[in-house]
Coordinates of C-alpha atoms (C1' of nucleotides) in Angstrom, one line a residue:
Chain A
X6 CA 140.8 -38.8 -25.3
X7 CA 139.1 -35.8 -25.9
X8 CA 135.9 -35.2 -27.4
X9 CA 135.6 -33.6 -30.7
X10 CA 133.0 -31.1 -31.5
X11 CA 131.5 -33.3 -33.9
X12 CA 130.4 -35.4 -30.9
X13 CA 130.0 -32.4 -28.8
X14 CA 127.0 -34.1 -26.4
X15 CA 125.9 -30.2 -25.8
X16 CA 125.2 -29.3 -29.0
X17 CA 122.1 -30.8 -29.6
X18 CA 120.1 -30.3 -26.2
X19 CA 118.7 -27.7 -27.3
X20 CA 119.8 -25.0 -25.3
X21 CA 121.8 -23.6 -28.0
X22 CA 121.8 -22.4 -31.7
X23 CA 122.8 -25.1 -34.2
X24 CA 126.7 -24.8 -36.1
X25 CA 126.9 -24.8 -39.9
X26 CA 129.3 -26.9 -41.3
X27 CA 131.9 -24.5 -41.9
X28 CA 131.7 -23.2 -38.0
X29 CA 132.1 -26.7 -36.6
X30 CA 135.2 -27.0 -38.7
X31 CA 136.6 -23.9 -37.2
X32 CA 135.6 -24.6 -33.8
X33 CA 137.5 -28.2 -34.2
X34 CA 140.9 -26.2 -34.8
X35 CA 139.9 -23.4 -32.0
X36 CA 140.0 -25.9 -29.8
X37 CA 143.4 -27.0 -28.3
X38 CA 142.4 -29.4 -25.3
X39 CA 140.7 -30.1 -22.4
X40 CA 141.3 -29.2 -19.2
X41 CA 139.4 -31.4 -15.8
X42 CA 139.1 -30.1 -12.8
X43 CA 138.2 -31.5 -8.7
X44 CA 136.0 -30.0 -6.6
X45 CA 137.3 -27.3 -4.5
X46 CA 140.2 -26.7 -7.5
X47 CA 140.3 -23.0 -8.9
X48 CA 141.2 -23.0 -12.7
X49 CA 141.7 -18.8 -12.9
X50 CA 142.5 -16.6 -10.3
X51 CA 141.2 -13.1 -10.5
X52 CA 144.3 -10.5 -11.1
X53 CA 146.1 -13.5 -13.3
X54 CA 147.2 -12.2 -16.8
X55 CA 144.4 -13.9 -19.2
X56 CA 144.6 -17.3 -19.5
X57 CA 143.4 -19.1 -22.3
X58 CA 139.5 -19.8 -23.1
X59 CA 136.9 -22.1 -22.2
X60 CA 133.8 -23.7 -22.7
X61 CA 132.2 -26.0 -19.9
X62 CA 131.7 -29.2 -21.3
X63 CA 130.4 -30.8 -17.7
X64 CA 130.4 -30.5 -14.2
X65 CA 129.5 -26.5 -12.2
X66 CA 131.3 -24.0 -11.3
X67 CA 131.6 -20.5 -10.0
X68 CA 132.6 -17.0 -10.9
X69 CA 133.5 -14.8 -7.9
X70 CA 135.1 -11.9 -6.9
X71 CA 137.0 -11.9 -3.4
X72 CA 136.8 -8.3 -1.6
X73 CA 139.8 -6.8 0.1
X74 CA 138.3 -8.0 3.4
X75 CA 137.8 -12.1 2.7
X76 CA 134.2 -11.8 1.2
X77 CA 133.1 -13.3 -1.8
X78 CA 130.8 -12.6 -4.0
X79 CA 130.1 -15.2 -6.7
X80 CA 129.3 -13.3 -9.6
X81 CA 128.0 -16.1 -11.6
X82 CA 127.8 -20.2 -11.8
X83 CA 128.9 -21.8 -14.2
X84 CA 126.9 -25.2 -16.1
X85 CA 127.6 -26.9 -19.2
X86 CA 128.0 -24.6 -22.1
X87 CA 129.2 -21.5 -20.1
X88 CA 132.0 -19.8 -22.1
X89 CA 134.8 -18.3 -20.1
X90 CA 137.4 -15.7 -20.8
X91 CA 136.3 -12.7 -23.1
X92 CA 136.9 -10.2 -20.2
X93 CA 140.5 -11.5 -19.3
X94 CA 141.0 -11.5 -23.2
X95 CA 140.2 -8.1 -23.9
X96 CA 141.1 -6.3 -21.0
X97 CA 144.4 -7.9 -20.3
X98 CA 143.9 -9.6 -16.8
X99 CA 141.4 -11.6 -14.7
X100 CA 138.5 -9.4 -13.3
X101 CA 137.1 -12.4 -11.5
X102 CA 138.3 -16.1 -9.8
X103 CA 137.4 -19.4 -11.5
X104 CA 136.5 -22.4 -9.3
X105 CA 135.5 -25.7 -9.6
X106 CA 132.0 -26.8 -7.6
X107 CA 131.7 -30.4 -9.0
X108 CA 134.3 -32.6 -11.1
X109 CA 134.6 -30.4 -14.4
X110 CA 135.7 -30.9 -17.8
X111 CA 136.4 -27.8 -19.7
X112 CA 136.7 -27.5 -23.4
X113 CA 140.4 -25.0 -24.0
X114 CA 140.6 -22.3 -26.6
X115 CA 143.7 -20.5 -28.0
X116 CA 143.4 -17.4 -27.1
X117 CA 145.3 -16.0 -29.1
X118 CA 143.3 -17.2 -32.3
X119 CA 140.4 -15.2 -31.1
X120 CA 141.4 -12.1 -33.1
X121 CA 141.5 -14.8 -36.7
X122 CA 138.2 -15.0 -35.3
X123 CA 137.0 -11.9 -35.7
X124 CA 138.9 -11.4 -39.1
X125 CA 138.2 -14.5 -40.8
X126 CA 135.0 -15.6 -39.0
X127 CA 132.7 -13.2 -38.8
X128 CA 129.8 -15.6 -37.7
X129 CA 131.4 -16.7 -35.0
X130 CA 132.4 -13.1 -34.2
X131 CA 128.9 -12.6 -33.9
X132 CA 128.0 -15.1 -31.6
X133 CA 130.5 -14.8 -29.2
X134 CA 129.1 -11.2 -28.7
X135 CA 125.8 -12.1 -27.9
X136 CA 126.8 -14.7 -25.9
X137 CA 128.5 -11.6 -24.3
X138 CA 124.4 -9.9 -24.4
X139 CA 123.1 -12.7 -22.9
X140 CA 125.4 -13.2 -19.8
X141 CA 124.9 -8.7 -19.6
X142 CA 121.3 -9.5 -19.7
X143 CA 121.7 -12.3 -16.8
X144 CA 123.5 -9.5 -14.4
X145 CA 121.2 -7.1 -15.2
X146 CA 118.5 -9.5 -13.5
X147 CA 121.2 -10.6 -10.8
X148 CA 121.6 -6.7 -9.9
X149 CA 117.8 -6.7 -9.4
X150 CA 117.4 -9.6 -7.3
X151 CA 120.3 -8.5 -5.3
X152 CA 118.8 -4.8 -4.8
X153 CA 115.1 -5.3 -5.1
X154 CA 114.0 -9.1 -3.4
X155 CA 114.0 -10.5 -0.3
X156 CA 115.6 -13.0 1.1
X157 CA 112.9 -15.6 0.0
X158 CA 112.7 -14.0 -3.4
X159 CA 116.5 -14.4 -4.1
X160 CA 116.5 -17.8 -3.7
X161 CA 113.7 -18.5 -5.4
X162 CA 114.8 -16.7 -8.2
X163 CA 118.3 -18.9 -8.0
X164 CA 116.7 -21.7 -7.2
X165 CA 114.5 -20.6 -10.6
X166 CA 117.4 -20.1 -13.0
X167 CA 119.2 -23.1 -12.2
X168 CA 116.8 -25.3 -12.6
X169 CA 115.7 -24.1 -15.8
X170 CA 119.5 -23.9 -17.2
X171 CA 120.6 -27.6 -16.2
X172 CA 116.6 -29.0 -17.1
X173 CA 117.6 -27.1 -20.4
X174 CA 121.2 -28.5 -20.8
X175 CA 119.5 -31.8 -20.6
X176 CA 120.5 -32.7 -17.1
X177 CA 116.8 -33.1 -15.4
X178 CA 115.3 -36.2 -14.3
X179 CA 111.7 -36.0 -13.8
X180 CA 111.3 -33.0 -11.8
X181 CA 114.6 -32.6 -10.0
X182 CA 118.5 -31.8 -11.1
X183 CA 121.9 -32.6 -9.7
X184 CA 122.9 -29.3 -7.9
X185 CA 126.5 -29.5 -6.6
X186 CA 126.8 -26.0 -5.0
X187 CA 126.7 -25.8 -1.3
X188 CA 124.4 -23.6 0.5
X189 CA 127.4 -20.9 1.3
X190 CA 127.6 -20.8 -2.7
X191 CA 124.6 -19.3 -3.1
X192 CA 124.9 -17.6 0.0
X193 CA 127.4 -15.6 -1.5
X194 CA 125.8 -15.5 -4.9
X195 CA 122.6 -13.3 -3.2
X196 CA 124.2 -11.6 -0.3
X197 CA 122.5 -13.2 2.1
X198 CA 124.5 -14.8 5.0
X199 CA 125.0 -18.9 5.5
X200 CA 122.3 -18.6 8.5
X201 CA 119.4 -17.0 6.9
X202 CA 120.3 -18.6 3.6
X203 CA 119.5 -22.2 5.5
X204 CA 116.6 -20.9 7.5
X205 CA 115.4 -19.6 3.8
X206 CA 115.9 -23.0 2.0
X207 CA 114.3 -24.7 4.9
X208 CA 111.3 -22.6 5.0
X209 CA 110.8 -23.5 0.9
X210 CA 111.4 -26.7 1.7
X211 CA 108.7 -27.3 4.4
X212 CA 105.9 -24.8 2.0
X213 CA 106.7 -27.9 -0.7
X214 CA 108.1 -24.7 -3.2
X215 CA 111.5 -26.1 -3.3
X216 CA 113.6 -29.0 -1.8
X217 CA 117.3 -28.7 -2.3
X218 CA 119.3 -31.8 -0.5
X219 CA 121.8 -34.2 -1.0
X220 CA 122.9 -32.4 -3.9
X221 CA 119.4 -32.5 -5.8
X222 CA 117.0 -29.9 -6.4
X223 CA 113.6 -30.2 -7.3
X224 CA 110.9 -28.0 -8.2
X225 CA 107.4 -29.5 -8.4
X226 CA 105.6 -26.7 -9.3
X227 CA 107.6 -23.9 -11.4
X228 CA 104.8 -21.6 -11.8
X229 CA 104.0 -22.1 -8.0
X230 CA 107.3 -21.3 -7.0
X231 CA 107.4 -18.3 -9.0
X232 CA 104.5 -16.9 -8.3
X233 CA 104.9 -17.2 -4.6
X234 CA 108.4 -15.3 -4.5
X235 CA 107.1 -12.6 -7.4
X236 CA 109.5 -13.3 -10.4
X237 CA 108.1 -14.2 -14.0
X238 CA 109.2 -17.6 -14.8
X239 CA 111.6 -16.8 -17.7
X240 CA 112.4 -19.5 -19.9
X241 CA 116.3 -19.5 -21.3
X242 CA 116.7 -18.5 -25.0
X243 CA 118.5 -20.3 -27.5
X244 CA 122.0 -18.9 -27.6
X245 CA 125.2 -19.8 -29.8
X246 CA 127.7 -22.3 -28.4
X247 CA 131.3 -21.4 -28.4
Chain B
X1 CA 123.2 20.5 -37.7
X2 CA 123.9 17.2 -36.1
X3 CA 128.2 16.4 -35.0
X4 CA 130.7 14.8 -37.6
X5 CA 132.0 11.6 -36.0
X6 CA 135.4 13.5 -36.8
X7 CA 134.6 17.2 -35.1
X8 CA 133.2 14.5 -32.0
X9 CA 134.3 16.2 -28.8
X10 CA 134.5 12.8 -27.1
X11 CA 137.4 11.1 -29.3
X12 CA 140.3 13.0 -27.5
X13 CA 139.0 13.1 -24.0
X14 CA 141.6 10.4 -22.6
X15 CA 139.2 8.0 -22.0
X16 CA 138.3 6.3 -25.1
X17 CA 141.4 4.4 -27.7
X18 CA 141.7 6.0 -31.1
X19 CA 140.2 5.5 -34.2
X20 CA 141.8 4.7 -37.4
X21 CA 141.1 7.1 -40.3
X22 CA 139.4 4.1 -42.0
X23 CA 137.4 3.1 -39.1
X24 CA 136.3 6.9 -38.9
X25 CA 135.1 6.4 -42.2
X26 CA 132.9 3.8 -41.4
X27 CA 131.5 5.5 -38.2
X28 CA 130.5 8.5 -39.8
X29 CA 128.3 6.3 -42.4
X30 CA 127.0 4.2 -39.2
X31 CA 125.9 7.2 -38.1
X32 CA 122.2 8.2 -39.0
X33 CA 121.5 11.2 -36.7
X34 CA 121.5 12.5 -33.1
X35 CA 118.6 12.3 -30.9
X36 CA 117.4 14.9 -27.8
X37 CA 115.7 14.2 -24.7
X38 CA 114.6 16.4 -22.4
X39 CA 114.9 15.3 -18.4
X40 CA 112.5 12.8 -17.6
X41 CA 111.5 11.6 -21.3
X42 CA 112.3 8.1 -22.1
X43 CA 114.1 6.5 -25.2
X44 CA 113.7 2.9 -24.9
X45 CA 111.3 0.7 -22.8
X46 CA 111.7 -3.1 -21.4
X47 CA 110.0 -5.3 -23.7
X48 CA 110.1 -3.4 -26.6
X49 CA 111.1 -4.5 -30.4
X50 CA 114.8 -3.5 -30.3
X51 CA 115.1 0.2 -31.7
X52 CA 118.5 1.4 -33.0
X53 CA 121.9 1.7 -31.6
X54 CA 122.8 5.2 -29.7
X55 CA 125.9 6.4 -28.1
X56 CA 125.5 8.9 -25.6
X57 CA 126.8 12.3 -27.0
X58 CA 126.5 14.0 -23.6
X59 CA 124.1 14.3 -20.8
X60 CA 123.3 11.4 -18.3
X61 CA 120.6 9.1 -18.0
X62 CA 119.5 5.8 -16.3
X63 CA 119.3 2.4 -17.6
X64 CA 116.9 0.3 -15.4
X65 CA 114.2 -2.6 -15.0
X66 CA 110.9 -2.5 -13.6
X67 CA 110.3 -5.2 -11.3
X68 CA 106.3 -6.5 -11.1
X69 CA 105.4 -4.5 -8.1
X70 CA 106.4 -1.2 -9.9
X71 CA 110.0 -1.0 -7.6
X72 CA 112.4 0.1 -9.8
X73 CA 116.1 -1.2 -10.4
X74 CA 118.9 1.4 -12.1
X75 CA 121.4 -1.6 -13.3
X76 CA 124.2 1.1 -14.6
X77 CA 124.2 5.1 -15.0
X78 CA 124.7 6.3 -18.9
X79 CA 127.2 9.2 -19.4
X80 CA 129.4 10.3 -22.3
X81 CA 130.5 8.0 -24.9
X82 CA 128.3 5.1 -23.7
X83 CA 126.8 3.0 -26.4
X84 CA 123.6 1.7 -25.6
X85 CA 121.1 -1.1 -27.5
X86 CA 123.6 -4.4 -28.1
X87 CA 121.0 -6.4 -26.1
X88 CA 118.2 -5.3 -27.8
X89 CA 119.8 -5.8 -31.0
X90 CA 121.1 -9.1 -30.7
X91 CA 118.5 -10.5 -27.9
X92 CA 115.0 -9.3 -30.2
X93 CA 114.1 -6.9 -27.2
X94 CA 114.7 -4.6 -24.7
X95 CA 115.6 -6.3 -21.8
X96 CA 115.1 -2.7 -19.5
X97 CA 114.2 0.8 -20.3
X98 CA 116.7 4.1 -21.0
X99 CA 115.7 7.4 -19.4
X100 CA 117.1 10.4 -19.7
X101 CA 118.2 12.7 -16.3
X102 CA 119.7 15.5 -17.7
X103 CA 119.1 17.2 -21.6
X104 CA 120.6 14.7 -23.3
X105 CA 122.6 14.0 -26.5
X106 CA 122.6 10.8 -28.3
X107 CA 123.9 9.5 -31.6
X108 CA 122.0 7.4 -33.3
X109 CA 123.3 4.2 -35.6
X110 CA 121.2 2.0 -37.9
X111 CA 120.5 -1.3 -36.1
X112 CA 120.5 -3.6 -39.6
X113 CA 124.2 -2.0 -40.7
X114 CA 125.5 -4.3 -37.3
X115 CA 126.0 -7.3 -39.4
X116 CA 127.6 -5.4 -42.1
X117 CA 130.0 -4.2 -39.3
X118 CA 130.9 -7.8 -38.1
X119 CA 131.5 -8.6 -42.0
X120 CA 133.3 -6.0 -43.4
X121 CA 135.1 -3.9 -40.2
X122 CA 136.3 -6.8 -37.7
X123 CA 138.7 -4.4 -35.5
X124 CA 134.9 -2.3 -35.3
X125 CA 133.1 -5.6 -33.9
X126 CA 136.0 -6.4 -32.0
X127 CA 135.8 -2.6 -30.1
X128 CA 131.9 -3.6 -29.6
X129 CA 132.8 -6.8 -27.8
X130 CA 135.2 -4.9 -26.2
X131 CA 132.9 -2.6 -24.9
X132 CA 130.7 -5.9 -23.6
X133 CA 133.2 -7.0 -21.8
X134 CA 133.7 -3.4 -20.2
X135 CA 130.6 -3.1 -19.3
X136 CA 130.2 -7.0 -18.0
X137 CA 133.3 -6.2 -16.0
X138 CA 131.4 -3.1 -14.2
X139 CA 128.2 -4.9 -13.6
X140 CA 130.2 -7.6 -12.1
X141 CA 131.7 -4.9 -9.4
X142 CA 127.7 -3.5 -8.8
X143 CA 127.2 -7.2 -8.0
X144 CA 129.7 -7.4 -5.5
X145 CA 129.1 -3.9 -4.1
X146 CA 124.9 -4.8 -4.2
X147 CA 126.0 -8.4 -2.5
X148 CA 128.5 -7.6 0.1
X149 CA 128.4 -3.9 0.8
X150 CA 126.9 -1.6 3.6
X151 CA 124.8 1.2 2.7
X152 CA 128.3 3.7 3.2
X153 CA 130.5 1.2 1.0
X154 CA 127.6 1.7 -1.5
X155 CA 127.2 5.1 -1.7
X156 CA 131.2 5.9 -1.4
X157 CA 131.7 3.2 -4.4
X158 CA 129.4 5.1 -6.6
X159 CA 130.0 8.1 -6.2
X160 CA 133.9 7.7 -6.8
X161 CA 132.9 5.7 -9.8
X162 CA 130.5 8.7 -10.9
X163 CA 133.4 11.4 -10.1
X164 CA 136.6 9.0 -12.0
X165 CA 134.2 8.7 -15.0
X166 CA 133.4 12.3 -15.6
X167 CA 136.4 13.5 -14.7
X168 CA 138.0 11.2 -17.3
X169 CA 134.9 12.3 -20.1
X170 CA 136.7 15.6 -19.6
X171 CA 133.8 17.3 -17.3
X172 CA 135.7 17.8 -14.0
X173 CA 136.2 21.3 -12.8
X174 CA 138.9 21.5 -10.1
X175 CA 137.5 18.5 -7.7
X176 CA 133.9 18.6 -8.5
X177 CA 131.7 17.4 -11.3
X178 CA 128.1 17.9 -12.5
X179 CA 125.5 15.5 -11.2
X180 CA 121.7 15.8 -12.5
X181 CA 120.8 12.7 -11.0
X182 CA 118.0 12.6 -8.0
X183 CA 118.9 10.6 -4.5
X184 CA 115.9 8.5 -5.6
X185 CA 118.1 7.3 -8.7
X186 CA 121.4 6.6 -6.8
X187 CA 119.3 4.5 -4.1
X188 CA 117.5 2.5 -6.8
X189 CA 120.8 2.0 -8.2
X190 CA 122.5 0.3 -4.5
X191 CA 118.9 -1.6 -3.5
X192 CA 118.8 1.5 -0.5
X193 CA 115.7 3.1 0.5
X194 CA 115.7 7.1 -0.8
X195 CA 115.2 8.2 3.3
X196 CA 118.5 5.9 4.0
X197 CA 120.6 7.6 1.0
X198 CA 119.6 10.5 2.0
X199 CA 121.1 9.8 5.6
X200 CA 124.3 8.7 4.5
X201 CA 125.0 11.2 2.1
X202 CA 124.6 13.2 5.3
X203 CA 127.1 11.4 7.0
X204 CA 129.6 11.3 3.8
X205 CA 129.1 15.4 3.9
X206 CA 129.4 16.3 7.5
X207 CA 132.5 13.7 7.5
X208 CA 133.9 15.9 4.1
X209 CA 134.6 12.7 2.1
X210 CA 132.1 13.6 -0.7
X211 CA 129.7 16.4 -0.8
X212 CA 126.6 16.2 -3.4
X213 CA 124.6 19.3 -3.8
X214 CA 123.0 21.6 -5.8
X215 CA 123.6 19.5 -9.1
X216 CA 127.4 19.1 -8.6
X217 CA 129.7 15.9 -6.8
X218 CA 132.8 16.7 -5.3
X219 CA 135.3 15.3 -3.9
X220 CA 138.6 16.8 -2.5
X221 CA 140.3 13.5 -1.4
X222 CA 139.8 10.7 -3.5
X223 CA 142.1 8.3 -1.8
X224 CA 140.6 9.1 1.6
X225 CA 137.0 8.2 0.2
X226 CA 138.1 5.3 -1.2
X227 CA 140.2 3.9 1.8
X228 CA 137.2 5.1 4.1
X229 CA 134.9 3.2 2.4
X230 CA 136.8 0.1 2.1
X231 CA 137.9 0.1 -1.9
X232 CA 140.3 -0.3 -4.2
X233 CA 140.6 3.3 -5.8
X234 CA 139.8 2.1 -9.5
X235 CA 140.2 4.7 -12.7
X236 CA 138.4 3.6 -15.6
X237 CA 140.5 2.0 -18.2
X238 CA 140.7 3.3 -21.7
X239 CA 138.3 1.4 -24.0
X240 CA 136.8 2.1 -27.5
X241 CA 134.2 4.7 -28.7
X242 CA 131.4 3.5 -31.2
Chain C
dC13 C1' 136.5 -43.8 16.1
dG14 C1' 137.8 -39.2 15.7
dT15 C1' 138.0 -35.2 12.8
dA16 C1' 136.5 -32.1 9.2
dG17 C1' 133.2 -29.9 6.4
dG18 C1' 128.9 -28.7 5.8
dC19 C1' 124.0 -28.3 7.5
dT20 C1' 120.6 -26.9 11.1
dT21 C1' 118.7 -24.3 14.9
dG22 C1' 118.0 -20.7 18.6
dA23 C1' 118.8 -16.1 20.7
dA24 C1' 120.5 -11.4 20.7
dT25 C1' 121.6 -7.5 17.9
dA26 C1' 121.9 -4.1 14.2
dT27 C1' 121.4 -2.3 9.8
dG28 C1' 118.3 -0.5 7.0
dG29 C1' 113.2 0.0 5.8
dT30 C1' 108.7 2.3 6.5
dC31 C1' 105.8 5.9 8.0
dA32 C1' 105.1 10.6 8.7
dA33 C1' 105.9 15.3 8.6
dT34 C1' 108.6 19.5 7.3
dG35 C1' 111.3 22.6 4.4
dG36 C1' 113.2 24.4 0.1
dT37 C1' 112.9 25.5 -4.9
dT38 C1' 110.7 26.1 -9.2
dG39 C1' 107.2 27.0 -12.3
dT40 C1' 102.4 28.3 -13.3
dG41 C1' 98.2 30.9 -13.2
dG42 C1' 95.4 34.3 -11.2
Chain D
dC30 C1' 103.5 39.8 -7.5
dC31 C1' 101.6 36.3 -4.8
dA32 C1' 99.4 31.7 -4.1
dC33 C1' 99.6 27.2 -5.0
dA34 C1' 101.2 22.8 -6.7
dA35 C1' 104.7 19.7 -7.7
dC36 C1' 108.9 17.7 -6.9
dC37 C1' 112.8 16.8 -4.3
dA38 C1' 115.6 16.9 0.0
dT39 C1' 115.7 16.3 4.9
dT40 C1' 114.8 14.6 9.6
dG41 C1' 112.7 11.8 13.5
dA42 C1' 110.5 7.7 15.4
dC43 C1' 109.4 3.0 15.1
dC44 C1' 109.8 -1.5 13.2
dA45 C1' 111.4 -5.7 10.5
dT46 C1' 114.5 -8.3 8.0
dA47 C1' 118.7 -10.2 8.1
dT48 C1' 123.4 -10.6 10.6
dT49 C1' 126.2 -12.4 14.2
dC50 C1' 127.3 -15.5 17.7
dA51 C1' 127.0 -19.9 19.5
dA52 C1' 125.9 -24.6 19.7
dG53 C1' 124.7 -29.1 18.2
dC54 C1' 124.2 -32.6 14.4
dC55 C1' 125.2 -35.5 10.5
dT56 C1' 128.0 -37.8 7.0
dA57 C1' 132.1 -38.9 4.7
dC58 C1' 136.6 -40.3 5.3
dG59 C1' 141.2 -41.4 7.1

DNA sequence: CGTAGGCTTGAATATGGTCAATGGTTGTGG
DNA sequence: CCACAACCATTGACCATATTCAAGCCTACG
């Protein structure tokens, strides 16, 4: 019932660097599983010795940190092709939750293999830390948004980023993409509040930038959009797979 | 005239995991030569062709973006025994600049000997991941302070962060430590304005939870801080030394 | 048909930003 | 040795963006 990387639908959209024989064949005995998840179901819970690793294979997510008072912050989202679990590997416990947005399948990894990986593997090795670069590099931008942009920045910058990432995975039709996050999601993604996050989104909608409903977003005009909130429209790179 | 990797004051200090006698080896044949900058000067700008790989001998310095408009973003502060120039190196560019605060020290390694490291020392490419994932883990925490975080929580988060990581570099003298960073820096750093840093570094020093002055941080109750500002007292975990 | 979850909207409030001016320290040149 | 400039820290007054509070609305679902 579960796919094998042969077949892997994400490895040829583009998005990512292509597999040489000999990885592929390693990558089909890394993998021990799949895992699905529901909306609303939380697959890691920050704190939690290190679970195993993943890939997403379909469906969102997010990454979040709760604070010792109830907030969230969602640190990340997660789309098709996200890899999950370095940080829990290496330093022994969960630094962040894991929850399900959409229905999700997620490809499982043995963690324990990980360190063959680095011996015997030295490609892969490589990949897996600059798929570690790329996600610093993302944060880095994150932490700019979050200190530097206004509220109608910030979400166009999301708004941005997502877009591009699921048009990239493959997932756009025409000029709009499934978008399974709800407004308190990326709410808590920028640090704006719920309120001013809607009034934000509905100003975007009504200046044609951006129209986010019933779980579609489209963009009609990228370079409008980013020009009007002040962000370079930044294209994602090709980056390895795991 | 430049530091043997072995005679490096930074491998006992507590904070950073062994190395093997092997792994020494290696190091000290990474190694090219050290680099000086004097306050102000600059060793690496956004956008450009990746240089080489440093790790920060001693003195601080800033790594930030430039937004557009010319605001400025400090994502993460550098300080003894940080390595810097995996993005570049893996990514084809700098994806922000590297400024130096203080007279700085830095190490220098040759970029192109990285994939000789991932072939032929796997624990070695295993420390740099390592150190990704460190460093993914703390920009993860700026998120949530940036995200969710008053201008108090901010300032008491970094400064504690600041004082746990010097002190544990070895640099603490009784409850103080030595900070050559401006106000400007530490408010690009949270998203604050310099005026409103200013103001609540007042407040943190007529209270007696921190006191900044003069070049040096102190802090004379830790816990108090912490608990005052509404975090989890966190002391950095050991983690490797390139 | 009633409840729950999420979206939308308005009004009052506060946190933090901007503007503006002053003071302290250091370094340089006359 | 003093004058001046440059840079950073400090403080007060005013203003704006975003938060909080409080309803109402819509849709899916039992």
């Amino acid at each position: 019932m579960t796919i094998d990387c042969r077949d892997c639908p994400l490895r040829n959209c583009g998005l990512f660097v292509a597999f040489s024989e000999d990885e592929l064949e390693f990558m089909r005995r890394f993998k021990t599983g799949e895992v699905s998840l529901m909306p609303g179901e939380t697959l890691l819970m920050e704190g939690q010795g290190s679970g195993e690793l993943y890939t997403v294979l379909s469906g969102a997510g997010t990454r979040y940190k709760t604070l010792e008072d109830g907030r969230r912050q969602v640190i990340n989202f997660l789309l098709p092709g996200d890899f999950i679990g370095m940080q829990a590997s290496l330093m022994g416990e969960m630094k962040h939750s894991v929850g399900a947005s959409s229905e999700m399948t997620l490809c499982q990894f043995k963690r324990a293999d990980l360190w063959t990986l680095f011996r015997s593997y030295p490609e892969r090795a490589y990949a897996l830390t600059w798929i570690g670069a790329v996600e610093e590099h993302f944060l880095g931008e994150a932490i700019a948004t979050l200190g530097q942009r206004d509220a109608g920045q910030r979400l166009g910058w999301a708004l941005m980023r997502l877009h591009a990432r699921l048009a990239a995975a493959g997932l756009a039709r025409g000029d709009s993409v499934p978008l399974s996050f709800r407004q308190q999601d990326l709410a808590d993604a920028l640090g704006l509040s719920l309120v001013h996050t809607n009034k934000t989104l509905a100003r975007l909608r009504r200046t044609g930038l951006a129209d986010w409903s019933r779980g579609r977003l489209s963009i009609p005009d990228r370079a409008r959009l980013a020009q009007s909130c002040g962000i370079e429209e930044e294209l994602p790179e090709p980056r390895p797979l795991i």
